Coordinates of C-alpha atoms in Angstrom, one line a residue:
Chain A
M1 CA 32.1 -9.5 -13.1
K2 CA 31.2 -13.2 -13.0
E3 CA 30.8 -14.9 -16.3
E4 CA 27.3 -16.0 -15.4
I5 CA 26.1 -12.4 -14.7
K6 CA 27.8 -11.1 -17.9
Y7 CA 26.2 -13.9 -20.0
E8 CA 22.8 -13.1 -18.5
L9 CA 23.2 -9.4 -19.3
S10 CA 24.3 -10.1 -22.9
E11 CA 21.4 -12.5 -23.4
L12 CA 19.1 -9.6 -22.4
G13 CA 20.9 -7.3 -24.8
S14 CA 22.2 -5.0 -22.1
S15 CA 25.2 -2.8 -22.7
L16 CA 26.2 -3.4 -19.1
A17 CA 27.5 -6.8 -20.1
G18 CA 30.5 -5.1 -21.7
Q19 CA 31.3 -2.7 -18.8
R20 CA 33.3 -2.8 -15.6
V21 CA 31.2 -2.8 -12.4
V22 CA 32.0 0.5 -10.7
M23 CA 30.4 1.8 -7.5
P24 CA 30.7 5.6 -7.6
Y25 CA 29.7 6.2 -3.9
S26 CA 32.3 6.4 -1.2
A27 CA 32.1 5.9 2.5
P28 CA 33.9 8.4 4.8
D29 CA 37.5 7.5 5.7
G30 CA 37.8 5.2 8.7
Y31 CA 34.0 4.6 8.8
F32 CA 34.2 0.8 8.9
D33 CA 37.0 0.8 11.5
G34 CA 34.9 2.5 14.0
L35 CA 31.5 1.0 13.3
S36 CA 31.7 -2.0 15.6
G37 CA 32.8 0.2 18.5
R38 CA 30.0 2.6 17.9
L39 CA 27.5 -0.2 17.7
N40 CA 28.7 -1.8 20.9
S41 CA 28.3 1.5 22.8
C42 CA 24.9 2.0 21.2
I43 CA 23.8 -1.5 22.3
A44 CA 25.2 -0.9 25.8
D45 CA 23.2 2.3 25.9
E46 CA 20.1 0.5 24.9
F47 CA 20.4 -2.7 27.0
E48 CA 22.7 -2.2 29.9
Q49 CA 22.2 1.3 31.2
D50 CA 19.3 2.5 33.4
N51 CA 16.2 4.1 31.9
G52 CA 18.3 6.6 30.0
L53 CA 17.0 9.6 31.9
G54 CA 19.8 9.6 34.4
L55 CA 17.2 9.2 37.2
S56 CA 17.0 6.7 40.1
K57 CA 14.8 3.7 39.3
E58 CA 13.6 3.6 42.9
L59 CA 9.9 4.3 43.3
P60 CA 8.6 6.9 45.8
Y61 CA 5.8 4.5 47.1
R62 CA 6.0 2.5 50.2
A63 CA 4.2 -0.8 51.2
P64 CA 2.6 -1.1 54.7
E65 CA 4.9 -2.4 57.4
G66 CA 5.0 -6.3 57.5
Y67 CA 2.8 -6.5 54.3
F68 CA 5.0 -9.0 52.5
D69 CA 5.5 -11.1 55.6
A70 CA 1.8 -11.7 56.0
L71 CA 1.0 -11.9 52.3
P72 CA 1.6 -15.7 51.8
G73 CA -0.6 -16.6 54.9
R74 CA -3.4 -14.4 53.7
I75 CA -3.3 -15.8 50.2
L76 CA -3.5 -19.4 51.6
E77 CA -6.4 -18.5 53.8
K78 CA -8.3 -17.1 50.9
A79 CA -7.5 -20.0 48.7
G80 CA -8.9 -22.5 51.4
R81 CA -12.1 -20.5 51.8
S82 CA -12.8 -20.4 48.1
K83 CA -12.2 -24.1 47.8
Q84 CA -14.9 -25.0 50.4
R85 CA -17.4 -22.5 48.8
G86 CA -16.6 -24.0 45.5
F87 CA -17.6 -27.5 46.6
A88 CA -21.0 -26.4 48.1
I89 CA -21.9 -24.5 44.9
T90 CA -20.9 -27.4 42.7
F91 CA -23.1 -29.9 44.7
R92 CA -26.2 -27.7 44.4
Q93 CA -25.5 -27.2 40.7
L94 CA -25.0 -30.9 40.2
R95 CA -28.6 -31.6 41.4
W96 CA -30.0 -29.0 39.0
A97 CA -27.8 -30.4 36.2
A98 CA -29.1 -33.9 36.8
A99 CA -32.7 -32.7 36.7
A100 CA -32.1 -30.7 33.5
V101 CA -30.4 -33.8 31.8
L102 CA -33.5 -35.9 32.7
V103 CA -35.9 -33.4 31.2
V104 CA -33.8 -33.1 28.0
A105 CA -33.6 -36.9 27.6
I106 CA -37.3 -37.4 28.0
G107 CA -37.9 -34.6 25.5
L108 CA -35.5 -36.1 22.9
G109 CA -37.0 -39.5 23.4
A110 CA -40.5 -38.2 22.7
V111 CA -39.4 -36.3 19.6
N112 CA -37.6 -39.4 18.3
L113 CA -40.7 -41.6 18.8
M114 CA -42.9 -39.2 16.9
Q115 CA -40.5 -39.0 14.0
E116 CA -40.3 -42.8 13.7
G117 CA -44.1 -43.0 13.7
N118 CA -44.3 -40.4 11.0
A119 CA -41.7 -42.2 8.9
T120 CA -43.7 -45.5 9.0
M121 CA -46.9 -43.7 8.2
T122 CA -45.4 -42.0 5.3
K123 CA -44.0 -45.2 3.7
D124 CA -47.3 -47.1 4.1
G125 CA -49.3 -44.1 2.9
L126 CA -47.2 -43.8 -0.2
L127 CA -47.5 -47.5 -1.1
A128 CA -51.3 -47.4 -0.5
N129 CA -51.6 -44.7 -3.1
V130 CA -49.9 -46.7 -5.9
G131 CA -52.4 -48.7 -7.9
D132 CA -52.0 -52.4 -9.0
K133 CA -51.7 -51.3 -12.7
E134 CA -48.7 -49.1 -12.0
I135 CA -47.0 -51.9 -10.0
R136 CA -47.6 -54.4 -12.8
E137 CA -46.2 -52.0 -15.4
Y138 CA -43.2 -51.3 -13.3
L139 CA -42.4 -55.0 -12.9
V140 CA -42.9 -55.7 -16.6
S141 CA -40.5 -52.9 -17.5
I142 CA -37.9 -54.4 -15.2
Y143 CA -38.2 -58.0 -16.3
H144 CA -38.5 -57.3 -20.0
A145 CA -35.7 -54.7 -20.2
P146 CA -32.9 -55.9 -22.6
A147 CA -29.9 -57.1 -20.7
K148 CA -27.4 -54.8 -22.4
G149 CA -24.3 -56.3 -20.7
A150 CA -25.1 -59.8 -21.9
T151 CA -26.3 -59.1 -25.5
G152 CA -23.5 -56.6 -26.1
S153 CA -20.8 -58.8 -24.6
A154 CA -18.0 -60.1 -26.8
Y155 CA -18.4 -63.3 -24.9
L156 CA -21.6 -64.3 -26.9
E157 CA -20.1 -63.4 -30.3
G158 CA -20.0 -66.4 -32.7
I159 CA -22.5 -68.4 -30.5
D160 CA -25.6 -69.4 -32.4
V161 CA -28.5 -69.4 -29.9
D162 CA -32.2 -69.3 -30.8
T163 CA -35.5 -69.4 -28.8
R164 CA -35.7 -73.2 -28.8
D165 CA -32.2 -73.4 -27.2
I166 CA -33.3 -70.9 -24.5
V167 CA -36.5 -72.8 -23.7
A168 CA -34.5 -76.0 -23.5
Y169 CA -32.1 -74.4 -21.1
L170 CA -35.0 -73.0 -18.9
D171 CA -36.6 -76.5 -18.9
E172 CA -33.3 -78.0 -17.8
T173 CA -32.8 -75.6 -15.0
G174 CA -36.4 -75.6 -13.8
W175 CA -36.9 -71.9 -14.6
N176 CA -39.6 -72.3 -17.3
L177 CA -42.8 -71.4 -15.6
D178 CA -45.1 -71.8 -18.7
Chain B
M1 CA 28.6 -17.1 -2.7
E2 CA 29.7 -18.4 0.7
G3 CA 32.3 -21.1 0.9
N4 CA 32.3 -23.9 3.5
S5 CA 35.0 -22.2 5.6
D6 CA 32.9 -19.1 5.8
R7 CA 29.8 -21.1 6.9
L8 CA 31.8 -22.9 9.5
S9 CA 33.1 -19.6 11.0
D10 CA 29.5 -18.3 10.9
Q11 CA 28.5 -21.2 13.1
E12 CA 31.4 -20.5 15.4
L13 CA 30.4 -16.9 15.6
I14 CA 26.8 -17.9 16.5
S15 CA 27.8 -20.3 19.2
S16 CA 30.3 -17.8 20.6
F17 CA 27.6 -15.2 20.6
R18 CA 25.3 -17.5 22.6
D19 CA 27.8 -17.5 25.4
E20 CA 27.3 -14.5 27.6
V21 CA 31.0 -14.0 28.3
S22 CA 32.2 -14.1 24.6
R23 CA 29.1 -12.3 23.2
P24 CA 30.5 -8.8 22.8
E25 CA 33.6 -10.1 21.1
A26 CA 31.6 -12.4 18.8
F27 CA 29.4 -9.6 17.9
T28 CA 32.3 -7.3 17.0
K29 CA 33.7 -10.0 14.8
L30 CA 30.3 -10.5 13.1
V31 CA 30.0 -6.8 12.5
K32 CA 33.5 -6.6 11.0
K33 CA 32.8 -9.5 8.8
Y34 CA 29.6 -8.3 7.3
Q35 CA 29.6 -4.5 7.8
E36 CA 30.8 -3.6 4.3
R37 CA 28.6 -5.9 2.3
L38 CA 25.5 -4.7 4.2
Y39 CA 26.6 -1.1 4.1
W40 CA 26.8 -1.2 0.3
H41 CA 23.6 -3.1 0.0
I42 CA 21.8 -0.4 1.9
R43 CA 23.7 2.5 0.4
R44 CA 22.7 1.5 -3.1
M45 CA 19.1 1.8 -2.0
V46 CA 19.1 4.9 0.2
V47 CA 21.9 6.7 -1.6
S48 CA 23.2 9.0 1.2
H49 CA 25.8 7.9 3.7
E50 CA 24.0 9.4 6.7
D51 CA 20.8 7.5 6.0
T52 CA 22.8 4.3 5.3
D53 CA 24.5 4.7 8.7
D54 CA 21.2 5.0 10.5
V55 CA 19.7 2.0 8.7
L56 CA 22.9 -0.1 9.2
Q57 CA 22.9 0.6 12.9
N58 CA 19.3 -0.5 13.3
V59 CA 20.1 -3.6 11.3
F60 CA 22.9 -4.6 13.7
I61 CA 20.9 -3.8 16.8
K62 CA 18.2 -6.1 15.4
V63 CA 20.9 -8.7 14.8
W64 CA 22.0 -8.4 18.4
K65 CA 18.5 -8.8 19.7
N66 CA 17.6 -11.8 17.5
L67 CA 20.8 -13.8 16.8
D68 CA 20.1 -15.9 19.9
G69 CA 16.9 -17.2 18.2
F70 CA 18.6 -17.7 14.8
R71 CA 18.2 -21.3 13.6
A72 CA 20.7 -22.6 11.1
E73 CA 18.0 -23.4 8.6
S74 CA 19.4 -20.7 6.3
N75 CA 22.8 -19.1 5.9
L76 CA 23.7 -16.4 8.3
Y77 CA 24.5 -14.1 5.4
T78 CA 21.1 -14.5 3.8
W79 CA 19.5 -13.9 7.2
L80 CA 21.5 -10.7 7.6
Y81 CA 20.7 -9.6 4.1
R82 CA 17.0 -10.3 4.8
I83 CA 17.1 -8.0 7.9
A84 CA 19.0 -5.3 6.0
T85 CA 16.5 -5.5 3.1
N86 CA 13.5 -5.3 5.4
E87 CA 15.0 -2.5 7.4
T88 CA 15.8 -0.6 4.2
L89 CA 12.3 -1.1 2.8
S90 CA 10.8 0.1 6.1
W91 CA 13.0 3.2 6.0
I92 CA 11.9 3.9 2.4
E93 CA 8.3 3.4 3.3
T94 CA 8.6 5.9 6.2
R95 CA 10.4 8.3 3.8
K96 CA 7.5 7.9 1.3
R97 CA 4.9 8.7 3.9
F98 CA 6.8 11.8 4.9
A99 CA 7.1 12.7 1.2
S100 CA 3.4 12.4 0.6
V101 CA 2.8 14.7 3.5
S102 CA 5.4 17.2 2.5
M103 CA 4.4 17.0 -1.3
D104 CA 8.1 16.2 -2.0
G105 CA 8.2 13.3 -4.5
N106 CA 10.1 10.1 -3.6
E107 CA 11.9 10.0 -7.0
D108 CA 13.0 13.7 -6.6
Y109 CA 14.3 12.8 -3.1
F110 CA 16.6 10.2 -4.4
E111 CA 17.6 12.2 -7.4
N112 CA 18.5 15.2 -5.2
K113 CA 20.5 12.9 -2.9
L114 CA 22.3 11.5 -5.9
Q115 CA 23.2 14.9 -7.2
A116 CA 24.4 15.9 -3.8
Q117 CA 27.0 13.1 -3.8
R118 CA 30.6 14.0 -3.9
D119 CA 32.1 13.6 -7.4
F120 CA 28.6 13.4 -8.9
D121 CA 29.0 13.6 -12.7
P122 CA 25.9 13.0 -14.9
G123 CA 28.2 12.5 -17.9
K124 CA 29.8 9.4 -16.4
I125 CA 28.2 6.0 -17.1
E126 CA 28.5 4.9 -13.4
W127 CA 26.4 7.9 -12.3
K128 CA 23.9 7.5 -15.1
L129 CA 23.5 3.9 -14.0
Q130 CA 22.8 5.0 -10.5
Q131 CA 20.2 7.4 -11.8
A132 CA 18.6 4.6 -13.8
I133 CA 18.5 2.4 -10.7
A134 CA 17.0 5.1 -8.6
R135 CA 14.0 5.2 -11.0
L136 CA 13.2 1.5 -10.6
P137 CA 10.5 0.4 -8.2
E138 CA 12.0 -0.7 -4.8
K139 CA 11.7 -4.4 -5.3
Q140 CA 13.3 -4.3 -8.8
R141 CA 16.0 -2.1 -7.4
I142 CA 16.8 -4.6 -4.7
V143 CA 16.8 -7.5 -7.2
F144 CA 19.0 -5.6 -9.6
N145 CA 21.5 -4.6 -7.0
L146 CA 21.7 -8.0 -5.4
R147 CA 22.3 -9.6 -8.8
Y148 CA 24.4 -7.0 -10.6
Y149 CA 26.6 -5.8 -7.7
D150 CA 26.5 -8.6 -5.1
E151 CA 26.3 -11.3 -7.8
M152 CA 24.0 -13.2 -5.6
P153 CA 22.6 -16.5 -6.9
Y154 CA 18.9 -16.6 -7.4
D155 CA 18.4 -19.4 -4.8
D156 CA 20.0 -17.2 -2.1
M157 CA 18.1 -14.2 -3.3
S158 CA 14.9 -16.3 -3.0
Q159 CA 15.7 -16.8 0.7
V160 CA 16.5 -13.1 1.3
L161 CA 13.4 -11.8 -0.4
D162 CA 11.0 -14.8 0.2
T163 CA 10.1 -14.8 -3.5
S164 CA 10.3 -17.6 -6.0
E165 CA 13.4 -17.8 -8.3
G166 CA 11.2 -17.5 -11.4
A167 CA 9.6 -14.2 -10.1
L168 CA 13.1 -12.9 -9.2
K169 CA 14.4 -13.7 -12.7
A170 CA 11.5 -12.0 -14.3
S171 CA 12.0 -9.0 -12.0
Y172 CA 15.7 -8.8 -12.9
H173 CA 15.0 -9.0 -16.6
H174 CA 12.4 -6.1 -16.3
A175 CA 14.9 -4.1 -14.3
V176 CA 17.7 -4.6 -16.8
K177 CA 15.4 -3.6 -19.7
K178 CA 14.4 -0.4 -17.9
V179 CA 18.0 0.5 -17.0
E180 CA 19.1 -0.1 -20.6
E181 CA 16.3 2.1 -21.9
F182 CA 17.4 4.9 -19.6
L183 CA 21.1 4.5 -20.5
V184 CA 20.3 4.6 -24.3
G185 CA 17.8 7.4 -24.0
S186 CA 19.9 9.8 -21.8

């Protein structure tokens, strides 16, 4: 037994670790000598012989006299006919298809126009319903909101800025509208 | 498990098999090279010689049919073990279906086959071990046999059984515990 297998068994606390590996079965004498020969004949039976029934593979049916000689010509003739018919049908179908495409395009265009109109109306309608007071409150809430990023920034730490400084800065830059 | 020289000769066998002229000879060589290992792998699972012979012949017929398409992505020997394992499991599955119809338990079937073996002696440790193995679920039996008797590395076993190495180790550990319990208890 390989050391690796023995070690694994002893790690698992198995008594097999300390025993010799013995296979108690036995194969009949000469079994392995004849196996490949038997297999080859088995395979020959399966793949190389006839259908295994010992009967002729010839079918009792017969094809009409000259059938196979005329067959290629008949197939070509049929193929040519179906090709011509195929073109006529395709041309007629093409006209119908063009008409159908036109109808669908007009329909889609109309639907699209109606949707755009609705969208504009909806936007305008909504704005019309909002009063001046609400708009003013909204704007005040935006412009008077504390700028968290700036006031909380470490960049401003240690800089002494008061209202007068800010008014002076706005005067300088032309942003003071008072 | 397989050395480089073995692998090389496997490649030679395969290319020789692909040639129509040398095919029968290559096949005979392949059978002679692997017949015993595969025979014992199957025999440990199905117990009787007659059943083993049936399964082994089916295995080699499948090899004949499919060796042309074998791609050297895995070792030839793991591929052969894989066919043998699948064929054995199919045989056991068929046997189980027959057992469920005939009301004859699967465990009893293998137990009877064991007791019918020449030289069977329930007092001997090697026969007790076979009894313990026969009681394991099929997958654990295969893993136990491949590891304990064939001393197959887990990575090769992983290719044969298409299972992760971790799962195989866990399966082997469970099997060893169950076998030990049986040996201690009997």
